[in-house]
Amino acid sequence: MAGGAVVGTADTSRIEAPVTVKAYLMCAFAAFGGIFFGYDTGWMGGVMAMKYFIHQYTDLPYPGPDASDVEKKAFVLPSWEVSLLTSILSLGTFLGAIIAGDLADHIGRRWTIISGCLIFTVGCILQTASTGLGVMVAGRVIAGGGVGFISAIIILYMSEIAPRKVRGALVSGYQFCITIGILLANCVVYATQNRLDTGSYRIPVGIQFLWAIILGGGLFFLPESPRYFVKKGKVDDAIKALSSVRGQPSDSQYIQDELAEIIANHEYELSVIPAGGYFATWKNCFTGSITNASSNIRRTLLGIGLQMMQQLTGINFIFYYGVVFFTQLETISNPFLISLITTLVNVLSTPLSFWMVERFGRRNLMIVGGTGMVICQYIVGIVGVTAGKKQSDGSFNNSAVSAMIAFICFNIFMFATTWGPCAWVVIGEVFPLPIRSRGVGLSTASNWFWNCIIAVITPYLTGEEYANLGSRIFFMWGSLCVISVIFAYFLVPETKGLSLEQVDRMLEEVSPRKSRSWVPHSTFAADMGLKIHGDSDVEQVQAAETKEIV
């Protein structure tokens, strides 16, 4: 087939090869990129509460065994420093995600991720070597750039190579790896928290080198995305890549049918929005009418909005500031342990989404999950300002505090099985090929932008010298979750079980609220006038392939 005319199919059930174990393993390995995101989210929050780190970065003396409560409470990093150390990573990731969205169309998805691993390594070296704020901040910015590359393009790469019937489950694996990263970070921090030397923070930072080596090294052996080659007009390379991804010979009818559909869809999209220069391609992300669900601007705003809403659920407040927040409540004896428990709940809950996202769909999970988070967060806030509040005599209600922790865990469960994975799944599915890398890059940048905003403002919202909201902050997160439910109901389409090309067609024909009932009825290959093989050809190919399998 290489070098010859591409022959497509009019059968909507034959636009993709059967699922193979190889496809599962490739996506599972790519999902490992979530470790970067999760681990870096997890270690800084714990490190900022370590005695040695506070002493190192503030020059405050260690509180003695007879220190007063006032002296103990004063032995903390200042709010501005907590804000800077946490948020500065997000600045790097924001810029990295936008640059990566552009770079992935020039050097490919695979090499962009590998470049991200190299940048991340440089940042890790600086953070590990730091003994003061300046070098640590520089290292966090550079490492953030690498994480931005990886977090944006891993989603793009996985969405373009994953089989449509299990794409949601496989991309959800990225969110699972994020939770694994957070858990690993909490475990390492828990083990080093009492060290009174630089190892207390250098060990958690230094372990990150391992993630860069594994992901960057492994990607040398994985194929490039076939859709990238189609976009670049390299059909022969696309055939080889698709053959490798699907585990089929290059002359397989399955490979020919799927490639024809990808090419036809790309040609259709180019006929609607012609390719242009550098600035024109960025401008294409914002063309069309905002009221049209299939327009580029609507899809771009959908991706940006999804990632914004995911962050505004307040989940990273728990993972960034959990230890600091639980300490400020003064009703929890071991904040490090509670933080570890909440992280474990996150890890154990996320695998359920692998099944749920393909069984119930993306849209339904977001609506139900958002509603559940509203209920949990309002309960935490109500209990926190009533029975769970520390009394004037220093006493507190153990049962009320336990109830707060329980509903925080329920909230994490709702997030981990719905908004956590689904937001990543949907942004990898809704963009057409001509703007996909930039669209995913902008969406991921939105995630990191709001991550940065939350990291900047939270110390001022909860710090005693500022707003001092305490547990009342959960009223804010709960109210924002109400907005996320409304957003999902009116704007998020159902993409379960559709190929990326079929998602394009669905968005053109129905509104998000009616998307669940949409059924594919034609192929782009047939609609665009590509040569179509007949039913007898399909039957002969199926018989031959069945015989080969047997």
PDB file of C-alpha atoms in Angstrom, residues 259-438:
ATOM      1  CA  LEU A 259      -5.468   6.038   7.449  1.00  0.00           C
ATOM      2  CA  ALA A 260      -7.960   6.993   4.741  1.00  0.00           C
ATOM      3  CA  GLU A 261     -10.359   8.316   7.380  1.00  0.00           C
ATOM      4  CA  ILE A 262      -7.609  10.372   9.062  1.00  0.00           C
ATOM      5  CA  ILE A 263      -6.479  11.832   5.720  1.00  0.00           C
ATOM      6  CA  ALA A 264     -10.034  12.565   4.567  1.00  0.00           C
ATOM      7  CA  ASN A 265     -10.890  14.282   7.841  1.00  0.00           C
ATOM      8  CA  HIS A 266      -7.714  16.383   7.656  1.00  0.00           C
ATOM      9  CA  GLU A 267      -8.504  17.419   4.087  1.00  0.00           C
ATOM     10  CA  TYR A 268     -12.033  18.328   5.118  1.00  0.00           C
ATOM     11  CA  GLU A 269     -10.809  20.464   8.030  1.00  0.00           C
ATOM     12  CA  LEU A 270      -8.307  22.237   5.750  1.00  0.00           C
ATOM     13  CA  SER A 271     -11.105  22.970   3.277  1.00  0.00           C
ATOM     14  CA  VAL A 272     -13.034  24.676   6.071  1.00  0.00           C
ATOM     15  CA  ILE A 273     -10.051  26.511   7.595  1.00  0.00           C
ATOM     16  CA  PRO A 274      -7.084  26.645   5.197  1.00  0.00           C
ATOM     17  CA  ALA A 275      -3.578  26.341   6.596  1.00  0.00           C
ATOM     18  CA  GLY A 276      -1.555  29.563   6.866  1.00  0.00           C
ATOM     19  CA  GLY A 277       1.610  30.971   8.346  1.00  0.00           C
ATOM     20  CA  TYR A 278       2.712  30.848  11.970  1.00  0.00           C
ATOM     21  CA  PHE A 279       0.364  33.527  13.274  1.00  0.00           C
ATOM     22  CA  ALA A 280      -2.504  32.325  11.087  1.00  0.00           C
ATOM     23  CA  THR A 281      -2.354  28.862  12.655  1.00  0.00           C
ATOM     24  CA  TRP A 282      -2.664  30.378  16.129  1.00  0.00           C
ATOM     25  CA  LYS A 283      -5.464  32.628  14.899  1.00  0.00           C
ATOM     26  CA  ASN A 284      -7.299  29.542  13.608  1.00  0.00           C
ATOM     27  CA  CYS A 285      -7.813  28.436  17.214  1.00  0.00           C
ATOM     28  CA  PHE A 286     -10.165  31.389  17.679  1.00  0.00           C
ATOM     29  CA  THR A 287     -12.119  31.436  14.403  1.00  0.00           C
ATOM     30  CA  GLY A 288     -15.841  30.832  13.979  1.00  0.00           C
ATOM     31  CA  SER A 289     -18.912  31.675  16.012  1.00  0.00           C
ATOM     32  CA  ILE A 290     -18.961  31.139  19.758  1.00  0.00           C
ATOM     33  CA  THR A 291     -22.557  29.888  19.484  1.00  0.00           C
ATOM     34  CA  ASN A 292     -21.538  27.101  17.076  1.00  0.00           C
ATOM     35  CA  ALA A 293     -20.448  23.975  19.003  1.00  0.00           C
ATOM     36  CA  SER A 294     -18.159  22.850  16.164  1.00  0.00           C
ATOM     37  CA  SER A 295     -16.342  26.169  15.662  1.00  0.00           C
ATOM     38  CA  ASN A 296     -12.685  26.376  16.585  1.00  0.00           C
ATOM     39  CA  ILE A 297     -13.199  29.176  19.095  1.00  0.00           C
ATOM     40  CA  ARG A 298     -15.938  27.197  20.850  1.00  0.00           C
ATOM     41  CA  ARG A 299     -13.686  24.122  21.078  1.00  0.00           C
ATOM     42  CA  THR A 300     -10.749  26.204  22.301  1.00  0.00           C
ATOM     43  CA  LEU A 301     -12.867  27.874  24.972  1.00  0.00           C
ATOM     44  CA  LEU A 302     -14.276  24.463  25.924  1.00  0.00           C
ATOM     45  CA  GLY A 303     -10.771  23.081  26.473  1.00  0.00           C
ATOM     46  CA  ILE A 304      -9.603  26.165  28.362  1.00  0.00           C
ATOM     47  CA  GLY A 305     -12.802  26.178  30.439  1.00  0.00           C
ATOM     48  CA  LEU A 306     -12.589  22.483  31.300  1.00  0.00           C
ATOM     49  CA  GLN A 307      -9.096  22.819  32.701  1.00  0.00           C
ATOM     50  CA  MET A 308     -10.043  25.989  34.552  1.00  0.00           C
ATOM     51  CA  MET A 309     -13.052  24.276  36.133  1.00  0.00           C
ATOM     52  CA  GLN A 310     -10.945  21.247  37.077  1.00  0.00           C
ATOM     53  CA  GLN A 311      -8.567  23.471  39.043  1.00  0.00           C
ATOM     54  CA  LEU A 312     -11.358  25.538  40.603  1.00  0.00           C
ATOM     55  CA  THR A 313     -12.802  22.429  42.237  1.00  0.00           C
ATOM     56  CA  GLY A 314     -10.117  23.154  44.869  1.00  0.00           C
ATOM     57  CA  ILE A 315      -8.539  19.719  44.683  1.00  0.00           C
ATOM     58  CA  ASN A 316      -4.978  21.022  44.536  1.00  0.00           C
ATOM     59  CA  PHE A 317      -5.642  23.168  47.582  1.00  0.00           C
ATOM     60  CA  ILE A 318      -5.753  19.877  49.490  1.00  0.00           C
ATOM     61  CA  PHE A 319      -2.613  18.476  47.876  1.00  0.00           C
ATOM     62  CA  TYR A 320      -0.547  21.690  47.773  1.00  0.00           C
ATOM     63  CA  TYR A 321      -1.509  23.046  51.171  1.00  0.00           C
ATOM     64  CA  GLY A 322      -2.967  20.020  52.961  1.00  0.00           C
ATOM     65  CA  VAL A 323      -0.203  19.769  55.559  1.00  0.00           C
ATOM     66  CA  VAL A 324      -0.079  23.540  56.111  1.00  0.00           C
ATOM     67  CA  PHE A 325      -3.900  23.827  56.247  1.00  0.00           C
ATOM     68  CA  PHE A 326      -4.379  20.901  58.642  1.00  0.00           C
ATOM     69  CA  THR A 327      -1.668  22.401  60.853  1.00  0.00           C
ATOM     70  CA  GLN A 328      -3.420  25.784  60.887  1.00  0.00           C
ATOM     71  CA  LEU A 329      -6.680  24.180  62.033  1.00  0.00           C
ATOM     72  CA  GLU A 330      -4.880  23.104  65.245  1.00  0.00           C
ATOM     73  CA  THR A 331      -7.370  20.242  65.645  1.00  0.00           C
ATOM     74  CA  ILE A 332      -5.336  17.525  63.902  1.00  0.00           C
ATOM     75  CA  SER A 333      -2.413  15.956  65.751  1.00  0.00           C
ATOM     76  CA  ASN A 334      -0.520  14.569  62.723  1.00  0.00           C
ATOM     77  CA  PRO A 335      -1.135  16.671  59.580  1.00  0.00           C
ATOM     78  CA  PHE A 336       1.488  14.730  57.577  1.00  0.00           C
ATOM     79  CA  LEU A 337      -0.370  11.465  58.184  1.00  0.00           C
ATOM     80  CA  ILE A 338      -3.771  12.936  57.256  1.00  0.00           C
ATOM     81  CA  SER A 339      -2.263  14.347  54.073  1.00  0.00           C
ATOM     82  CA  LEU A 340      -0.904  10.891  53.262  1.00  0.00           C
ATOM     83  CA  ILE A 341      -4.349   9.363  53.834  1.00  0.00           C
ATOM     84  CA  THR A 342      -6.079  11.841  51.517  1.00  0.00           C
ATOM     85  CA  THR A 343      -3.473  11.098  48.856  1.00  0.00           C
ATOM     86  CA  LEU A 344      -4.047   7.353  49.250  1.00  0.00           C
ATOM     87  CA  VAL A 345      -7.791   7.873  48.763  1.00  0.00           C
ATOM     88  CA  ASN A 346      -6.997   9.722  45.543  1.00  0.00           C
ATOM     89  CA  VAL A 347      -4.847   6.870  44.250  1.00  0.00           C
ATOM     90  CA  LEU A 348      -7.280   4.078  45.126  1.00  0.00           C
ATOM     91  CA  SER A 349     -10.291   5.924  43.691  1.00  0.00           C
ATOM     92  CA  THR A 350      -8.887   6.876  40.286  1.00  0.00           C
ATOM     93  CA  PRO A 351      -8.749   3.335  38.754  1.00  0.00           C
ATOM     94  CA  LEU A 352     -12.557   3.183  39.013  1.00  0.00           C
ATOM     95  CA  SER A 353     -12.651   5.902  36.367  1.00  0.00           C
ATOM     96  CA  PHE A 354     -11.065   3.493  33.829  1.00  0.00           C
ATOM     97  CA  TRP A 355     -14.364   1.594  33.776  1.00  0.00           C
ATOM     98  CA  MET A 356     -16.729   4.450  34.577  1.00  0.00           C
ATOM     99  CA  VAL A 357     -15.552   6.773  31.795  1.00  0.00           C
ATOM    100  CA  GLU A 358     -16.379   4.157  29.132  1.00  0.00           C
ATOM    101  CA  ARG A 359     -19.505   2.846  30.857  1.00  0.00           C
ATOM    102  CA  PHE A 360     -21.253   6.117  31.759  1.00  0.00           C
ATOM    103  CA  GLY A 361     -19.455   8.595  29.489  1.00  0.00           C
ATOM    104  CA  ARG A 362     -17.495  11.777  30.104  1.00  0.00           C
ATOM    105  CA  ARG A 363     -20.415  14.216  30.259  1.00  0.00           C
ATOM    106  CA  ASN A 364     -22.510  12.319  32.826  1.00  0.00           C
ATOM    107  CA  LEU A 365     -19.541  11.765  35.115  1.00  0.00           C
ATOM    108  CA  MET A 366     -18.710  15.457  35.162  1.00  0.00           C
ATOM    109  CA  ILE A 367     -22.273  16.472  36.032  1.00  0.00           C
ATOM    110  CA  VAL A 368     -22.665  13.854  38.774  1.00  0.00           C
ATOM    111  CA  GLY A 369     -19.125  14.299  40.109  1.00  0.00           C
ATOM    112  CA  GLY A 370     -19.454  18.063  40.285  1.00  0.00           C
ATOM    113  CA  THR A 371     -22.719  17.737  42.189  1.00  0.00           C
ATOM    114  CA  GLY A 372     -21.106  15.335  44.661  1.00  0.00           C
ATOM    115  CA  MET A 373     -18.222  17.732  45.276  1.00  0.00           C
ATOM    116  CA  VAL A 374     -20.645  20.587  45.958  1.00  0.00           C
ATOM    117  CA  ILE A 375     -22.347  18.542  48.696  1.00  0.00           C
ATOM    118  CA  CYS A 376     -19.082  17.344  50.281  1.00  0.00           C
ATOM    119  CA  GLN A 377     -17.422  20.746  50.341  1.00  0.00           C
ATOM    120  CA  TYR A 378     -20.418  22.533  51.824  1.00  0.00           C
ATOM    121  CA  ILE A 379     -20.583  19.893  54.560  1.00  0.00           C
ATOM    122  CA  VAL A 380     -16.868  20.355  55.354  1.00  0.00           C
ATOM    123  CA  GLY A 381     -17.365  24.114  55.519  1.00  0.00           C
ATOM    124  CA  ILE A 382     -20.466  23.907  57.720  1.00  0.00           C
ATOM    125  CA  VAL A 383     -18.885  21.448  60.170  1.00  0.00           C
ATOM    126  CA  GLY A 384     -15.655  23.458  60.187  1.00  0.00           C
ATOM    127  CA  VAL A 385     -17.322  26.672  61.332  1.00  0.00           C
ATOM    128  CA  THR A 386     -19.542  24.946  63.909  1.00  0.00           C
ATOM    129  CA  ALA A 387     -18.732  21.732  65.778  1.00  0.00           C
ATOM    130  CA  GLY A 388     -15.290  21.253  64.204  1.00  0.00           C
ATOM    131  CA  LYS A 389     -13.955  24.637  65.225  1.00  0.00           C
ATOM    132  CA  LYS A 390     -11.327  24.913  67.963  1.00  0.00           C
ATOM    133  CA  GLN A 391     -12.906  26.317  71.113  1.00  0.00           C
ATOM    134  CA  SER A 392     -11.583  29.243  73.178  1.00  0.00           C
ATOM    135  CA  ASP A 393     -10.346  26.855  75.887  1.00  0.00           C
ATOM    136  CA  GLY A 394      -8.275  24.921  73.327  1.00  0.00           C
ATOM    137  CA  SER A 395     -10.602  21.895  73.149  1.00  0.00           C
ATOM    138  CA  PHE A 396     -12.239  20.539  70.007  1.00  0.00           C
ATOM    139  CA  ASN A 397     -14.812  17.929  68.992  1.00  0.00           C
ATOM    140  CA  ASN A 398     -12.971  14.830  67.766  1.00  0.00           C
ATOM    141  CA  SER A 399     -16.076  13.457  66.038  1.00  0.00           C
ATOM    142  CA  ALA A 400     -16.615  16.689  64.119  1.00  0.00           C
ATOM    143  CA  VAL A 401     -12.970  16.801  63.014  1.00  0.00           C
ATOM    144  CA  SER A 402     -13.208  13.165  61.898  1.00  0.00           C
ATOM    145  CA  ALA A 403     -16.355  14.022  59.925  1.00  0.00           C
ATOM    146  CA  MET A 404     -14.505  16.865  58.174  1.00  0.00           C
ATOM    147  CA  ILE A 405     -11.667  14.534  57.196  1.00  0.00           C
ATOM    148  CA  ALA A 406     -14.168  11.909  56.002  1.00  0.00           C
ATOM    149  CA  PHE A 407     -16.013  14.335  53.721  1.00  0.00           C
ATOM    150  CA  ILE A 408     -12.727  15.719  52.412  1.00  0.00           C
ATOM    151  CA  CYS A 409     -11.952  12.110  51.445  1.00  0.00           C
ATOM    152  CA  PHE A 410     -15.415  11.710  49.853  1.00  0.00           C
ATOM    153  CA  ASN A 411     -14.759  14.903  47.907  1.00  0.00           C
ATOM    154  CA  ILE A 412     -11.441  13.511  46.671  1.00  0.00           C
ATOM    155  CA  PHE A 413     -13.210  10.292  45.642  1.00  0.00           C
ATOM    156  CA  MET A 414     -15.753  12.253  43.583  1.00  0.00           C
ATOM    157  CA  PHE A 415     -13.000  14.244  41.887  1.00  0.00           C
ATOM    158  CA  ALA A 416     -10.744  11.249  41.231  1.00  0.00           C
ATOM    159  CA  THR A 417     -13.492   9.299  39.460  1.00  0.00           C
ATOM    160  CA  THR A 418     -14.981  12.185  37.452  1.00  0.00           C
ATOM    161  CA  TRP A 419     -13.453  15.615  36.860  1.00  0.00           C
ATOM    162  CA  GLY A 420      -9.892  14.445  37.477  1.00  0.00           C
ATOM    163  CA  PRO A 421      -9.620  12.111  34.470  1.00  0.00           C
ATOM    164  CA  CYS A 422     -12.518  13.373  32.328  1.00  0.00           C
ATOM    165  CA  ALA A 423     -11.152  16.886  31.852  1.00  0.00           C
ATOM    166  CA  TRP A 424      -7.954  15.417  30.387  1.00  0.00           C
ATOM    167  CA  VAL A 425      -9.843  12.902  28.252  1.00  0.00           C
ATOM    168  CA  VAL A 426     -12.137  15.484  26.652  1.00  0.00           C
ATOM    169  CA  ILE A 427      -9.442  18.044  25.751  1.00  0.00           C
ATOM    170  CA  GLY A 428      -7.619  15.323  23.831  1.00  0.00           C
ATOM    171  CA  GLU A 429     -10.758  14.522  21.828  1.00  0.00           C
ATOM    172  CA  VAL A 430     -12.535  17.744  20.848  1.00  0.00           C
ATOM    173  CA  PHE A 431      -9.954  19.519  18.658  1.00  0.00           C
ATOM    174  CA  PRO A 432      -9.634  18.979  14.868  1.00  0.00           C
ATOM    175  CA  LEU A 433      -6.208  17.894  13.625  1.00  0.00           C
ATOM    176  CA  PRO A 434      -5.113  21.282  12.132  1.00  0.00           C
ATOM    177  CA  ILE A 435      -5.298  22.967  15.562  1.00  0.00           C
ATOM    178  CA  ARG A 436      -5.128  19.958  17.882  1.00  0.00           C
ATOM    179  CA  SER A 437      -1.623  20.423  19.271  1.00  0.00           C
ATOM    180  CA  ARG A 438      -2.154  24.137  19.889  1.00  0.00           C
TER     181      ARG A 438
END
